[in-house]
Amino acid sequence: MYYKGIYHNFYQYNPHCALWCWGDITWGHSVSTDLVNWIQLEPVIEPDNPSDIDGCWTGSATILSGGQPVILYTGGSRDKCQVQNLVHPKNPSDPYLREWTKTGNNPVIQPVVPGLNRSQFRDPTTGWIGPDGLWRIAVGAELKSYTAALLYKSEDFLSWTRVDHPLYSQNLSNIVECNMWECLDFFAVLPGNNTGLDMSAAILRGTKHALKMSVGYFDKYLIGVYDLKRDAFVPDTIVDDCRLWLKIDYGNFYASKSFFDSKKGRRIIWGWSKEADCRSDDVAKGWAGIHTIPRTIWLDSNGKQLLQWPVDEIESLRTNEINHQGLELNKGDMFEINGVDTFQADVEIYFELTSINAAEPFDPSWLLDPEKHCCEAGASVHGGIGPFGLVILASNNMDEHTVVHFRVYKSQQ
């Protein structure tokens, strides 16, 4: 969130070691004025009472109407169920928000819904105000044979009442490779407009909404409308198989969260990237997992797909530009770029194809598992058009290298 001139990044953190240990998970806290350079502060939420003794898990920050921030987060309780807790800043005048206080009546939301799996009830969203003046949040849950974004309302952000229907739900019994939605996010977007929207502001004509969830190993989303009369999210397109849902990122990217940046009027999203190191390597280096670069996110002009780009501030890191133009590469050609730090490079590259007539037909079944197809059609497999792209982190003899490559296919459309 952005508060009193400072960006705040909260994250799950184990202060005792670089391993994922139940009961040790706290909320780490880092601050920045530019989204690039960060200062780590002391943890702000620690597991020290019955409602979070098994760990302080995912949640969200909300700026209340008077400008004061609060945080709702999931706690693992003594009886192994998941509950929602509330904290507020001990000193709201401190722009760094170093200290937070748990409210006296935690947990503020308990898993008392009939048919609810008490151990699958977590990750409250950022709150928003509806036309009736009441606050709303959504919480991920497994309910009988459904996965759902349960909807709750409150006048004061302290006492919550469940709405008798979810914000959105889906039957799990007929879905392949789909499970409970984690790390929910719900936000408003305008087609073709990269300006961010405050969810608690009046909804403009033409506004769409995105419901994002972490499911399987990816962050996926649906685009639709928020029906204010029904208090429900209605997707533009119903796709039963969640493998075909759109992804925020096709790489290693999970548990993302967005916020409205009131400083620059944009919506920023970022996520967690789990590294491939083994546990012993994590312990040796002192951390496990990294944050991705913050990205501005918006909706494309046809209203069907989210677009994203690294925040403008990242360009402050650019130095020592190396520029090549008009290179002609034939099949098998390579061109070496010297003079850059291969471990930290920002590359802009444009390819112009002489023809696309040789493009192979696209098989729609590949969409069910793009990673599998990309592995089978690796950089050493020649196609009609491609592979072409970049070889990075390469040893002189090419025994070690990483390929970022592209292929062009023809679809029926």
mmCIF file of C-alpha atoms in Angstrom:
data_model
loop_
_atom_site.group_PDB
_atom_site.id
_atom_site.type_symbol
_atom_site.label_atom_id
_atom_site.label_comp_id
_atom_site.label_asym_id
_atom_site.label_seq_id
_atom_site.Cartn_x
_atom_site.Cartn_y
_atom_site.Cartn_z
ATOM 1 C CA MET A 1 0.000 0.000 0.000
ATOM 2 C CA TYR A 2 0.922 3.680 -0.315
ATOM 3 C CA TYR A 3 0.669 5.715 2.911
ATOM 4 C CA LYS A 4 1.993 9.205 3.784
ATOM 5 C CA GLY A 5 4.548 9.216 0.959
ATOM 6 C CA ILE A 6 5.815 5.699 1.651
ATOM 7 C CA TYR A 7 5.226 2.422 -0.191
ATOM 8 C CA HIS A 8 4.789 -0.521 2.169
ATOM 9 C CA ASN A 9 5.404 -4.145 1.205
ATOM 10 C CA PHE A 10 4.259 -6.792 3.684
ATOM 11 C CA TYR A 11 5.182 -10.430 3.130
ATOM 12 C CA GLN A 12 5.254 -13.795 4.847
ATOM 13 C CA TYR A 13 8.567 -14.202 6.607
ATOM 14 C CA ASN A 14 10.268 -16.667 8.943
ATOM 15 C CA PRO A 15 12.587 -14.693 11.255
ATOM 16 C CA HIS A 16 14.251 -17.853 12.566
ATOM 17 C CA CYS A 17 15.510 -19.488 9.374
ATOM 18 C CA ALA A 18 15.043 -19.584 5.599
ATOM 19 C CA LEU A 19 12.596 -22.488 5.710
ATOM 20 C CA TRP A 20 8.811 -22.668 5.527
ATOM 21 C CA CYS A 21 7.885 -23.708 9.074
ATOM 22 C CA TRP A 22 4.346 -23.787 10.453
ATOM 23 C CA GLY A 23 3.963 -21.599 13.520
ATOM 24 C CA ASP A 24 6.965 -19.412 12.655
ATOM 25 C CA ILE A 25 5.428 -17.400 9.806
ATOM 26 C CA THR A 26 5.232 -13.674 10.589
ATOM 27 C CA TRP A 27 4.535 -10.607 8.472
ATOM 28 C CA GLY A 28 7.793 -9.038 7.321
ATOM 29 C CA HIS A 29 7.759 -5.351 6.397
ATOM 30 C CA SER A 30 9.823 -3.270 3.971
ATOM 31 C CA VAL A 31 9.384 0.381 2.919
ATOM 32 C CA SER A 32 10.370 2.442 -0.106
ATOM 33 C CA THR A 33 9.820 5.851 -1.659
ATOM 34 C CA ASP A 34 10.401 4.673 -5.245
ATOM 35 C CA LEU A 35 9.421 0.956 -5.453
ATOM 36 C CA VAL A 36 13.044 0.175 -6.348
ATOM 37 C CA ASN A 37 15.168 0.732 -3.235
ATOM 38 C CA TRP A 38 13.780 -0.934 -0.106
ATOM 39 C CA ILE A 39 14.573 -0.782 3.600
ATOM 40 C CA GLN A 40 13.653 -3.792 5.718
ATOM 41 C CA LEU A 41 11.980 -2.958 9.025
ATOM 42 C CA GLU A 42 11.084 -5.235 11.912
ATOM 43 C CA PRO A 43 8.169 -7.698 11.483
ATOM 44 C CA VAL A 44 4.729 -6.217 12.138
ATOM 45 C CA ILE A 45 2.543 -9.268 12.874
ATOM 46 C CA GLU A 46 3.810 -12.242 14.877
ATOM 47 C CA PRO A 47 2.057 -15.472 15.963
ATOM 48 C CA ASP A 48 1.502 -14.829 19.643
ATOM 49 C CA ASN A 49 -2.161 -15.453 20.476
ATOM 50 C CA PRO A 50 -4.651 -18.329 20.082
ATOM 51 C CA SER A 51 -6.084 -16.982 16.821
ATOM 52 C CA ASP A 52 -2.748 -17.021 14.947
ATOM 53 C CA ILE A 53 -0.494 -19.299 16.991
ATOM 54 C CA ASP A 54 0.010 -21.581 13.968
ATOM 55 C CA GLY A 55 1.204 -18.747 11.758
ATOM 56 C CA CYS A 56 0.220 -15.339 10.375
ATOM 57 C CA TRP A 57 -0.744 -16.108 6.801
ATOM 58 C CA THR A 58 -1.935 -14.182 3.779
ATOM 59 C CA GLY A 59 -4.108 -11.067 4.043
ATOM 60 C CA SER A 60 -4.532 -7.562 2.690
ATOM 61 C CA ALA A 61 -4.162 -3.928 3.686
ATOM 62 C CA THR A 62 -7.042 -1.458 3.337
ATOM 63 C CA ILE A 63 -7.046 2.331 3.696
ATOM 64 C CA LEU A 64 -10.199 3.284 5.619
ATOM 65 C CA SER A 65 -12.325 6.318 4.805
ATOM 66 C CA GLY A 66 -10.489 8.539 7.289
ATOM 67 C CA GLY A 67 -7.128 7.629 5.777
ATOM 68 C CA GLN A 68 -6.080 5.117 8.436
ATOM 69 C CA PRO A 69 -4.753 1.743 7.260
ATOM 70 C CA VAL A 70 -5.822 -1.620 8.650
ATOM 71 C CA ILE A 71 -4.802 -5.173 7.842
ATOM 72 C CA LEU A 72 -6.949 -8.304 7.726
ATOM 73 C CA TYR A 73 -4.975 -11.555 7.722
ATOM 74 C CA THR A 74 -5.513 -15.270 8.130
ATOM 75 C CA GLY A 75 -4.325 -16.903 11.324
ATOM 76 C CA GLY A 76 -3.850 -20.581 12.044
ATOM 77 C CA SER A 77 -5.555 -21.188 15.398
ATOM 78 C CA ARG A 78 -4.836 -23.758 18.103
ATOM 79 C CA ASP A 79 -7.587 -26.095 16.882
ATOM 80 C CA LYS A 80 -6.042 -26.175 13.379
ATOM 81 C CA CYS A 81 -8.725 -24.078 11.736
ATOM 82 C CA GLN A 82 -8.249 -20.835 9.796
ATOM 83 C CA VAL A 83 -9.690 -17.538 11.035
ATOM 84 C CA GLN A 84 -9.461 -13.889 9.988
ATOM 85 C CA ASN A 85 -7.772 -11.352 12.273
ATOM 86 C CA LEU A 86 -7.494 -7.556 12.296
ATOM 87 C CA VAL A 87 -4.595 -5.265 13.197
ATOM 88 C CA HIS A 88 -4.270 -1.481 13.097
ATOM 89 C CA PRO A 89 -1.264 0.855 13.442
ATOM 90 C CA LYS A 90 -0.234 1.743 16.970
ATOM 91 C CA ASN A 91 0.793 5.227 15.813
ATOM 92 C CA PRO A 92 -0.946 6.278 12.557
ATOM 93 C CA SER A 93 1.185 9.453 12.416
ATOM 94 C CA ASP A 94 4.310 7.353 11.831
ATOM 95 C CA PRO A 95 4.687 7.157 8.018
ATOM 96 C CA TYR A 96 6.781 3.995 8.438
ATOM 97 C CA LEU A 97 4.032 2.221 10.445
ATOM 98 C CA ARG A 98 6.597 0.313 12.487
ATOM 99 C CA GLU A 99 4.207 -0.976 15.135
ATOM 100 C CA TRP A 100 0.800 -2.615 14.805
ATOM 101 C CA THR A 101 -1.777 -3.678 17.405
ATOM 102 C CA LYS A 102 -4.114 -6.649 17.227
ATOM 103 C CA THR A 103 -7.732 -5.811 17.942
ATOM 104 C CA GLY A 104 -9.179 -7.160 21.177
ATOM 105 C CA ASN A 105 -11.901 -9.265 19.611
ATOM 106 C CA ASN A 106 -9.775 -11.329 17.211
ATOM 107 C CA PRO A 107 -10.668 -13.387 15.325
ATOM 108 C CA VAL A 108 -13.152 -11.045 13.670
ATOM 109 C CA ILE A 109 -14.316 -13.732 11.202
ATOM 110 C CA GLN A 110 -14.594 -17.426 12.048
ATOM 111 C CA PRO A 111 -15.311 -20.472 9.822
ATOM 112 C CA VAL A 112 -18.897 -21.004 10.974
ATOM 113 C CA VAL A 113 -20.455 -21.482 7.524
ATOM 114 C CA PRO A 114 -22.378 -24.794 7.115
ATOM 115 C CA GLY A 115 -20.387 -27.211 4.958
ATOM 116 C CA LEU A 116 -17.187 -25.128 5.162
ATOM 117 C CA ASN A 117 -13.832 -26.882 5.396
ATOM 118 C CA ARG A 118 -12.406 -25.113 8.473
ATOM 119 C CA SER A 119 -8.840 -25.634 7.286
ATOM 120 C CA GLN A 120 -9.577 -24.136 3.840
ATOM 121 C CA PHE A 121 -10.769 -20.624 4.711
ATOM 122 C CA ARG A 122 -8.187 -17.929 4.127
ATOM 123 C CA ASP A 123 -6.647 -14.902 2.389
ATOM 124 C CA PRO A 124 -9.082 -11.950 2.755
ATOM 125 C CA THR A 125 -8.990 -9.326 0.005
ATOM 126 C CA THR A 126 -8.511 -5.593 0.316
ATOM 127 C CA GLY A 127 -11.814 -4.044 1.403
ATOM 128 C CA TRP A 128 -14.056 -1.899 -0.785
ATOM 129 C CA ILE A 129 -17.159 0.201 -0.126
ATOM 130 C CA GLY A 130 -20.432 -0.602 -1.893
ATOM 131 C CA PRO A 131 -23.177 1.873 -2.861
ATOM 132 C CA ASP A 132 -24.862 1.195 0.514
ATOM 133 C CA GLY A 133 -21.809 2.585 2.336
ATOM 134 C CA LEU A 134 -20.824 -0.806 3.779
ATOM 135 C CA TRP A 135 -17.377 -2.316 3.546
ATOM 136 C CA ARG A 136 -16.937 -5.610 1.704
ATOM 137 C CA ILE A 137 -14.214 -8.234 1.545
ATOM 138 C CA ALA A 138 -13.956 -11.677 -0.028
ATOM 139 C CA VAL A 139 -12.319 -14.724 1.580
ATOM 140 C CA GLY A 140 -11.240 -17.884 -0.232
ATOM 141 C CA ALA A 141 -12.988 -21.046 0.941
ATOM 142 C CA GLU A 142 -13.763 -24.659 0.177
ATOM 143 C CA LEU A 143 -17.488 -25.135 0.672
ATOM 144 C CA LYS A 144 -18.883 -28.656 0.214
ATOM 145 C CA SER A 145 -18.021 -29.415 -3.435
ATOM 146 C CA TYR A 146 -17.396 -25.764 -4.302
ATOM 147 C CA THR A 147 -14.480 -23.398 -4.227
ATOM 148 C CA ALA A 148 -15.735 -19.919 -3.447
ATOM 149 C CA ALA A 149 -14.940 -16.295 -2.789
ATOM 150 C CA LEU A 150 -17.163 -15.801 0.260
ATOM 151 C CA LEU A 151 -18.489 -12.247 0.635
ATOM 152 C CA TYR A 152 -18.622 -10.372 3.971
ATOM 153 C CA LYS A 153 -20.003 -6.924 4.892
ATOM 154 C CA SER A 154 -19.240 -4.511 7.725
ATOM 155 C CA GLU A 155 -20.059 -0.981 8.865
ATOM 156 C CA ASP A 156 -16.860 -0.491 10.862
ATOM 157 C CA PHE A 157 -14.401 -3.056 9.449
ATOM 158 C CA LEU A 158 -14.541 -4.740 12.869
ATOM 159 C CA SER A 159 -17.820 -6.667 12.976
ATOM 160 C CA TRP A 160 -18.481 -8.750 9.859
ATOM 161 C CA THR A 161 -21.574 -10.477 8.512
ATOM 162 C CA ARG A 162 -21.472 -13.066 5.747
ATOM 163 C CA VAL A 163 -23.614 -12.392 2.699
ATOM 164 C CA ASP A 164 -25.874 -15.372 1.964
ATOM 165 C CA HIS A 165 -24.262 -15.942 -1.442
ATOM 166 C CA PRO A 166 -20.601 -15.862 -2.514
ATOM 167 C CA LEU A 167 -19.061 -13.145 -4.636
ATOM 168 C CA TYR A 168 -18.332 -15.991 -7.054
ATOM 169 C CA SER A 169 -18.038 -19.774 -6.785
ATOM 170 C CA GLN A 170 -17.396 -22.812 -8.931
ATOM 171 C CA ASN A 171 -18.242 -26.485 -8.635
ATOM 172 C CA LEU A 172 -15.069 -28.467 -8.010
ATOM 173 C CA SER A 173 -16.501 -31.888 -8.760
ATOM 174 C CA ASN A 174 -16.381 -31.425 -12.544
ATOM 175 C CA ILE A 175 -13.070 -29.560 -12.776
ATOM 176 C CA VAL A 176 -9.721 -31.062 -13.668
ATOM 177 C CA GLU A 177 -6.643 -29.930 -11.715
ATOM 178 C CA CYS A 178 -8.444 -27.218 -9.795
ATOM 179 C CA ASN A 179 -8.545 -26.693 -6.050
ATOM 180 C CA MET A 180 -9.370 -24.008 -3.535
ATOM 181 C CA TRP A 181 -8.694 -20.410 -4.585
ATOM 182 C CA GLU A 182 -5.888 -18.838 -2.570
ATOM 183 C CA CYS A 183 -4.707 -15.226 -2.387
ATOM 184 C CA LEU A 184 -7.855 -13.688 -3.852
ATOM 185 C CA ASP A 185 -7.736 -10.256 -5.437
ATOM 186 C CA PHE A 186 -10.697 -8.281 -6.779
ATOM 187 C CA PHE A 187 -10.276 -4.957 -8.569
ATOM 188 C CA ALA A 188 -11.843 -2.629 -11.122
ATOM 189 C CA VAL A 189 -10.383 -1.883 -14.573
ATOM 190 C CA LEU A 190 -11.386 0.248 -17.565
ATOM 191 C CA PRO A 191 -10.852 -1.242 -21.064
ATOM 192 C CA GLY A 192 -7.939 0.417 -22.827
ATOM 193 C CA ASN A 193 -7.175 2.749 -19.927
ATOM 194 C CA ASN A 194 -4.010 2.162 -17.924
ATOM 195 C CA THR A 195 -5.189 4.474 -15.140
ATOM 196 C CA GLY A 196 -5.875 2.577 -11.931
ATOM 197 C CA LEU A 197 -9.236 2.643 -10.173
ATOM 198 C CA ASP A 198 -9.972 2.861 -6.465
ATOM 199 C CA MET A 199 -12.436 0.076 -5.697
ATOM 200 C CA SER A 200 -14.276 2.261 -3.171
ATOM 201 C CA ALA A 201 -14.830 5.101 -5.647
ATOM 202 C CA ALA A 202 -17.934 5.408 -7.832
ATOM 203 C CA ILE A 203 -17.974 2.821 -10.612
ATOM 204 C CA LEU A 204 -17.566 4.513 -13.993
ATOM 205 C CA ARG A 205 -19.585 3.476 -17.045
ATOM 206 C CA GLY A 206 -17.866 0.687 -18.930
ATOM 207 C CA THR A 207 -15.910 -0.505 -15.906
ATOM 208 C CA LYS A 208 -15.007 -4.176 -15.778
ATOM 209 C CA HIS A 209 -13.777 -6.164 -12.803
ATOM 210 C CA ALA A 210 -11.032 -8.761 -12.479
ATOM 211 C CA LEU A 211 -11.235 -11.640 -10.020
ATOM 212 C CA LYS A 212 -7.766 -13.090 -9.514
ATOM 213 C CA MET A 213 -7.010 -16.293 -7.661
ATOM 214 C CA SER A 214 -3.980 -18.452 -7.010
ATOM 215 C CA VAL A 215 -4.898 -21.970 -8.083
ATOM 216 C CA GLY A 216 -2.723 -24.967 -8.823
ATOM 217 C CA TYR A 217 0.692 -23.462 -9.432
ATOM 218 C CA PHE A 218 -0.421 -20.271 -11.151
ATOM 219 C CA ASP A 219 -2.193 -16.966 -10.640
ATOM 220 C CA LYS A 220 -5.263 -16.952 -12.874
ATOM 221 C CA TYR A 221 -8.072 -14.491 -13.428
ATOM 222 C CA LEU A 222 -11.524 -13.910 -14.845
ATOM 223 C CA ILE A 223 -12.799 -10.688 -16.413
ATOM 224 C CA GLY A 224 -16.437 -9.739 -15.903
ATOM 225 C CA VAL A 225 -18.808 -7.257 -14.297
ATOM 226 C CA TYR A 226 -19.629 -6.602 -10.678
ATOM 227 C CA ASP A 227 -23.431 -6.719 -10.427
ATOM 228 C CA LEU A 228 -24.166 -4.224 -7.646
ATOM 229 C CA LYS A 229 -27.803 -5.283 -7.278
ATOM 230 C CA ARG A 230 -26.909 -8.930 -6.756
ATOM 231 C CA ASP A 231 -23.580 -8.150 -5.073
ATOM 232 C CA ALA A 232 -21.971 -10.768 -7.280
ATOM 233 C CA PHE A 233 -19.219 -11.084 -9.850
ATOM 234 C CA VAL A 234 -20.429 -12.235 -13.283
ATOM 235 C CA PRO A 235 -17.674 -13.434 -15.681
ATOM 236 C CA ASP A 236 -17.962 -12.354 -19.321
ATOM 237 C CA THR A 237 -17.194 -15.920 -20.393
ATOM 238 C CA ILE A 238 -17.837 -19.104 -18.431
ATOM 239 C CA VAL A 239 -15.004 -21.590 -18.873
ATOM 240 C CA ASP A 240 -15.497 -24.719 -16.774
ATOM 241 C CA ASP A 241 -11.960 -26.047 -17.139
ATOM 242 C CA CYS A 242 -9.716 -23.790 -15.055
ATOM 243 C CA ARG A 243 -6.696 -24.904 -17.078
ATOM 244 C CA LEU A 244 -8.016 -22.609 -19.812
ATOM 245 C CA TRP A 245 -8.361 -19.573 -17.562
ATOM 246 C CA LEU A 246 -6.012 -16.704 -18.328
ATOM 247 C CA LYS A 247 -2.835 -16.417 -16.276
ATOM 248 C CA ILE A 248 -1.212 -13.316 -14.827
ATOM 249 C CA ASP A 249 2.164 -14.844 -15.687
ATOM 250 C CA TYR A 250 3.076 -18.166 -17.325
ATOM 251 C CA GLY A 251 6.318 -18.416 -15.364
ATOM 252 C CA ASN A 252 7.103 -18.925 -11.702
ATOM 253 C CA PHE A 253 4.707 -16.359 -10.207
ATOM 254 C CA TYR A 254 2.260 -16.956 -7.346
ATOM 255 C CA ALA A 255 0.316 -15.296 -4.533
ATOM 256 C CA SER A 256 0.247 -11.915 -6.272
ATOM 257 C CA LYS A 257 -1.562 -8.955 -4.769
ATOM 258 C CA SER A 258 -2.479 -5.617 -6.314
ATOM 259 C CA PHE A 259 -3.082 -2.216 -4.768
ATOM 260 C CA PHE A 260 -4.283 1.177 -5.958
ATOM 261 C CA ASP A 261 -1.375 3.636 -5.962
ATOM 262 C CA SER A 262 -2.972 6.968 -5.083
ATOM 263 C CA LYS A 263 0.324 8.782 -5.711
ATOM 264 C CA LYS A 264 0.334 8.098 -9.456
ATOM 265 C CA GLY A 265 -3.215 6.864 -10.065
ATOM 266 C CA ARG A 266 -2.263 3.355 -11.192
ATOM 267 C CA ARG A 267 -2.826 -0.206 -10.067
ATOM 268 C CA ILE A 268 0.333 -2.108 -9.164
ATOM 269 C CA ILE A 269 0.651 -5.875 -8.852
ATOM 270 C CA TRP A 270 3.517 -8.100 -7.834
ATOM 271 C CA GLY A 271 3.974 -11.658 -6.691
ATOM 272 C CA TRP A 272 6.203 -14.267 -5.149
ATOM 273 C CA SER A 273 8.652 -16.240 -7.261
ATOM 274 C CA LYS A 274 9.785 -19.472 -5.661
ATOM 275 C CA GLU A 275 13.382 -20.226 -6.502
ATOM 276 C CA ALA A 276 14.521 -23.695 -7.526
ATOM 277 C CA ASP A 277 17.188 -23.962 -4.809
ATOM 278 C CA CYS A 278 17.167 -26.915 -2.435
ATOM 279 C CA ARG A 279 16.479 -26.412 1.275
ATOM 280 C CA SER A 280 20.151 -26.621 2.248
ATOM 281 C CA ASP A 281 21.013 -23.883 -0.276
ATOM 282 C CA ASP A 282 18.202 -21.702 1.109
ATOM 283 C CA VAL A 283 19.602 -22.074 4.629
ATOM 284 C CA ALA A 284 23.121 -21.277 3.448
ATOM 285 C CA LYS A 285 22.182 -18.085 1.613
ATOM 286 C CA GLY A 286 19.643 -16.970 4.234
ATOM 287 C CA TRP A 287 16.452 -16.564 2.203
ATOM 288 C CA ALA A 288 13.923 -18.566 0.213
ATOM 289 C CA GLY A 289 11.869 -16.971 -2.542
ATOM 290 C CA ILE A 290 12.010 -13.505 -4.076
ATOM 291 C CA HIS A 291 9.593 -10.751 -4.999
ATOM 292 C CA THR A 292 9.035 -9.982 -8.642
ATOM 293 C CA ILE A 293 9.459 -6.471 -9.983
ATOM 294 C CA PRO A 294 6.303 -4.382 -9.328
ATOM 295 C CA ARG A 295 4.122 -4.084 -12.434
ATOM 296 C CA THR A 296 1.454 -1.649 -13.515
ATOM 297 C CA ILE A 297 -1.602 -3.658 -14.579
ATOM 298 C CA TRP A 298 -4.605 -2.635 -16.683
ATOM 299 C CA LEU A 299 -7.189 -4.030 -19.143
ATOM 300 C CA ASP A 300 -6.663 -4.124 -22.895
ATOM 301 C CA SER A 301 -8.914 -2.128 -25.217
ATOM 302 C CA ASN A 302 -11.144 -5.084 -26.129
ATOM 303 C CA GLY A 303 -11.815 -5.768 -22.453
ATOM 304 C CA LYS A 304 -10.681 -9.389 -22.536
ATOM 305 C CA GLN A 305 -7.138 -9.577 -21.192
ATOM 306 C CA LEU A 306 -5.053 -7.898 -18.501
ATOM 307 C CA LEU A 307 -1.873 -6.154 -19.649
ATOM 308 C CA GLN A 308 1.136 -5.354 -17.482
ATOM 309 C CA TRP A 309 4.485 -3.615 -17.597
ATOM 310 C CA PRO A 310 7.233 -2.975 -15.029
ATOM 311 C CA VAL A 311 6.605 0.259 -13.110
ATOM 312 C CA ASP A 312 8.264 3.334 -14.626
ATOM 313 C CA GLU A 313 10.592 3.671 -11.636
ATOM 314 C CA ILE A 314 12.487 0.565 -12.735
ATOM 315 C CA GLU A 315 14.009 2.598 -15.568
ATOM 316 C CA SER A 316 16.114 4.441 -12.976
ATOM 317 C CA LEU A 317 18.267 1.298 -12.837
ATOM 318 C CA ARG A 318 19.190 1.525 -16.511
ATOM 319 C CA THR A 319 22.850 2.415 -17.185
ATOM 320 C CA ASN A 320 25.505 1.688 -19.803
ATOM 321 C CA GLU A 321 23.231 1.151 -22.793
ATOM 322 C CA ILE A 322 24.451 -1.173 -25.537
ATOM 323 C CA ASN A 323 22.553 -0.659 -28.799
ATOM 324 C CA HIS A 324 22.492 -2.708 -32.004
ATOM 325 C CA GLN A 325 20.138 -2.145 -34.919
ATOM 326 C CA GLY A 326 19.447 -3.688 -38.302
ATOM 327 C CA LEU A 327 20.958 -7.093 -37.579
ATOM 328 C CA GLU A 328 20.094 -9.769 -40.132
ATOM 329 C CA LEU A 329 19.972 -13.313 -38.792
ATOM 330 C CA ASN A 330 19.541 -16.365 -40.994
ATOM 331 C CA LYS A 331 18.857 -19.889 -39.811
ATOM 332 C CA GLY A 332 21.579 -20.981 -37.389
ATOM 333 C CA ASP A 333 23.100 -17.496 -37.003
ATOM 334 C CA MET A 334 24.047 -16.054 -33.631
ATOM 335 C CA PHE A 335 25.188 -12.551 -32.687
ATOM 336 C CA GLU A 336 27.052 -11.970 -29.416
ATOM 337 C CA ILE A 337 26.285 -8.861 -27.370
ATOM 338 C CA ASN A 338 29.285 -7.777 -25.316
ATOM 339 C CA GLY A 339 29.625 -5.177 -22.610
ATOM 340 C CA VAL A 340 26.594 -5.987 -20.462
ATOM 341 C CA ASP A 341 26.208 -7.564 -17.036
ATOM 342 C CA THR A 342 24.634 -10.873 -17.992
ATOM 343 C CA PHE A 343 23.206 -11.377 -14.499
ATOM 344 C CA GLN A 344 21.249 -8.123 -14.534
ATOM 345 C CA ALA A 345 20.263 -6.887 -17.964
ATOM 346 C CA ASP A 346 17.143 -5.128 -19.206
ATOM 347 C CA VAL A 347 16.620 -6.050 -22.839
ATOM 348 C CA GLU A 348 14.375 -4.437 -25.446
ATOM 349 C CA ILE A 349 14.375 -6.415 -28.679
ATOM 350 C CA TYR A 350 12.277 -6.232 -31.842
ATOM 351 C CA PHE A 351 12.101 -9.010 -34.420
ATOM 352 C CA GLU A 352 10.858 -8.441 -37.959
ATOM 353 C CA LEU A 353 9.983 -11.591 -39.882
ATOM 354 C CA THR A 354 10.454 -11.740 -43.635
ATOM 355 C CA SER A 355 7.339 -13.916 -43.986
ATOM 356 C CA ILE A 356 4.899 -15.905 -41.869
ATOM 357 C CA ASN A 357 3.840 -18.298 -44.638
ATOM 358 C CA ALA A 358 5.861 -21.152 -43.129
ATOM 359 C CA ALA A 359 4.103 -20.980 -39.767
ATOM 360 C CA GLU A 360 2.836 -24.343 -38.528
ATOM 361 C CA PRO A 361 -0.810 -24.876 -37.506
ATOM 362 C CA PHE A 362 -1.649 -24.222 -33.867
ATOM 363 C CA ASP A 363 -3.185 -27.064 -31.852
ATOM 364 C CA PRO A 364 -5.740 -25.688 -29.336
ATOM 365 C CA SER A 365 -5.060 -28.647 -27.009
ATOM 366 C CA TRP A 366 -1.692 -27.051 -26.223
ATOM 367 C CA LEU A 367 -3.559 -24.441 -24.176
ATOM 368 C CA LEU A 368 -4.407 -27.105 -21.594
ATOM 369 C CA ASP A 369 -0.731 -27.411 -20.693
ATOM 370 C CA PRO A 370 1.444 -24.764 -22.378
ATOM 371 C CA GLU A 371 4.457 -25.700 -20.254
ATOM 372 C CA LYS A 372 4.364 -29.281 -21.532
ATOM 373 C CA HIS A 373 4.265 -28.111 -25.140
ATOM 374 C CA CYS A 374 7.091 -25.605 -24.571
ATOM 375 C CA CYS A 375 9.236 -28.400 -23.124
ATOM 376 C CA GLU A 376 8.502 -30.660 -26.087
ATOM 377 C CA ALA A 377 9.091 -27.835 -28.590
ATOM 378 C CA GLY A 378 12.326 -26.679 -26.971
ATOM 379 C CA ALA A 379 14.971 -24.454 -28.471
ATOM 380 C CA SER A 380 16.650 -27.363 -30.239
ATOM 381 C CA VAL A 381 13.464 -28.370 -32.074
ATOM 382 C CA HIS A 382 13.243 -26.648 -35.469
ATOM 383 C CA GLY A 383 9.837 -25.360 -36.574
ATOM 384 C CA GLY A 384 8.293 -23.495 -39.470
ATOM 385 C CA ILE A 385 9.037 -20.117 -37.895
ATOM 386 C CA GLY A 386 11.300 -20.454 -34.898
ATOM 387 C CA PRO A 387 12.841 -20.919 -32.551
ATOM 388 C CA PHE A 388 14.388 -17.451 -32.526
ATOM 389 C CA GLY A 389 15.290 -15.249 -29.589
ATOM 390 C CA LEU A 390 17.999 -14.860 -26.978
ATOM 391 C CA VAL A 391 20.638 -17.096 -25.430
ATOM 392 C CA ILE A 392 21.609 -15.788 -21.995
ATOM 393 C CA LEU A 393 23.904 -16.850 -19.134
ATOM 394 C CA ALA A 394 25.923 -18.838 -21.654
ATOM 395 C CA SER A 395 29.355 -20.362 -21.099
ATOM 396 C CA ASN A 396 31.920 -19.918 -23.850
ATOM 397 C CA ASN A 397 31.441 -23.456 -25.148
ATOM 398 C CA MET A 398 27.634 -23.242 -24.745
ATOM 399 C CA ASP A 399 27.620 -26.243 -22.383
ATOM 400 C CA GLU A 400 25.586 -24.065 -20.037
ATOM 401 C CA HIS A 401 23.004 -21.590 -21.322
ATOM 402 C CA THR A 402 19.430 -20.446 -20.968
ATOM 403 C CA VAL A 403 17.264 -19.821 -24.016
ATOM 404 C CA VAL A 404 14.428 -17.280 -24.222
ATOM 405 C CA HIS A 405 12.818 -18.143 -27.533
ATOM 406 C CA PHE A 406 9.739 -17.563 -29.641
ATOM 407 C CA ARG A 407 7.709 -19.487 -32.186
ATOM 408 C CA VAL A 408 5.007 -18.371 -34.574
ATOM 409 C CA TYR A 409 1.956 -20.555 -35.298
ATOM 410 C CA LYS A 410 -1.150 -20.125 -37.414
ATOM 411 C CA SER A 411 -4.473 -20.581 -35.637
ATOM 412 C CA GLN A 412 -7.831 -21.044 -37.323
ATOM 413 C CA GLN A 413 -8.570 -17.434 -36.409
#
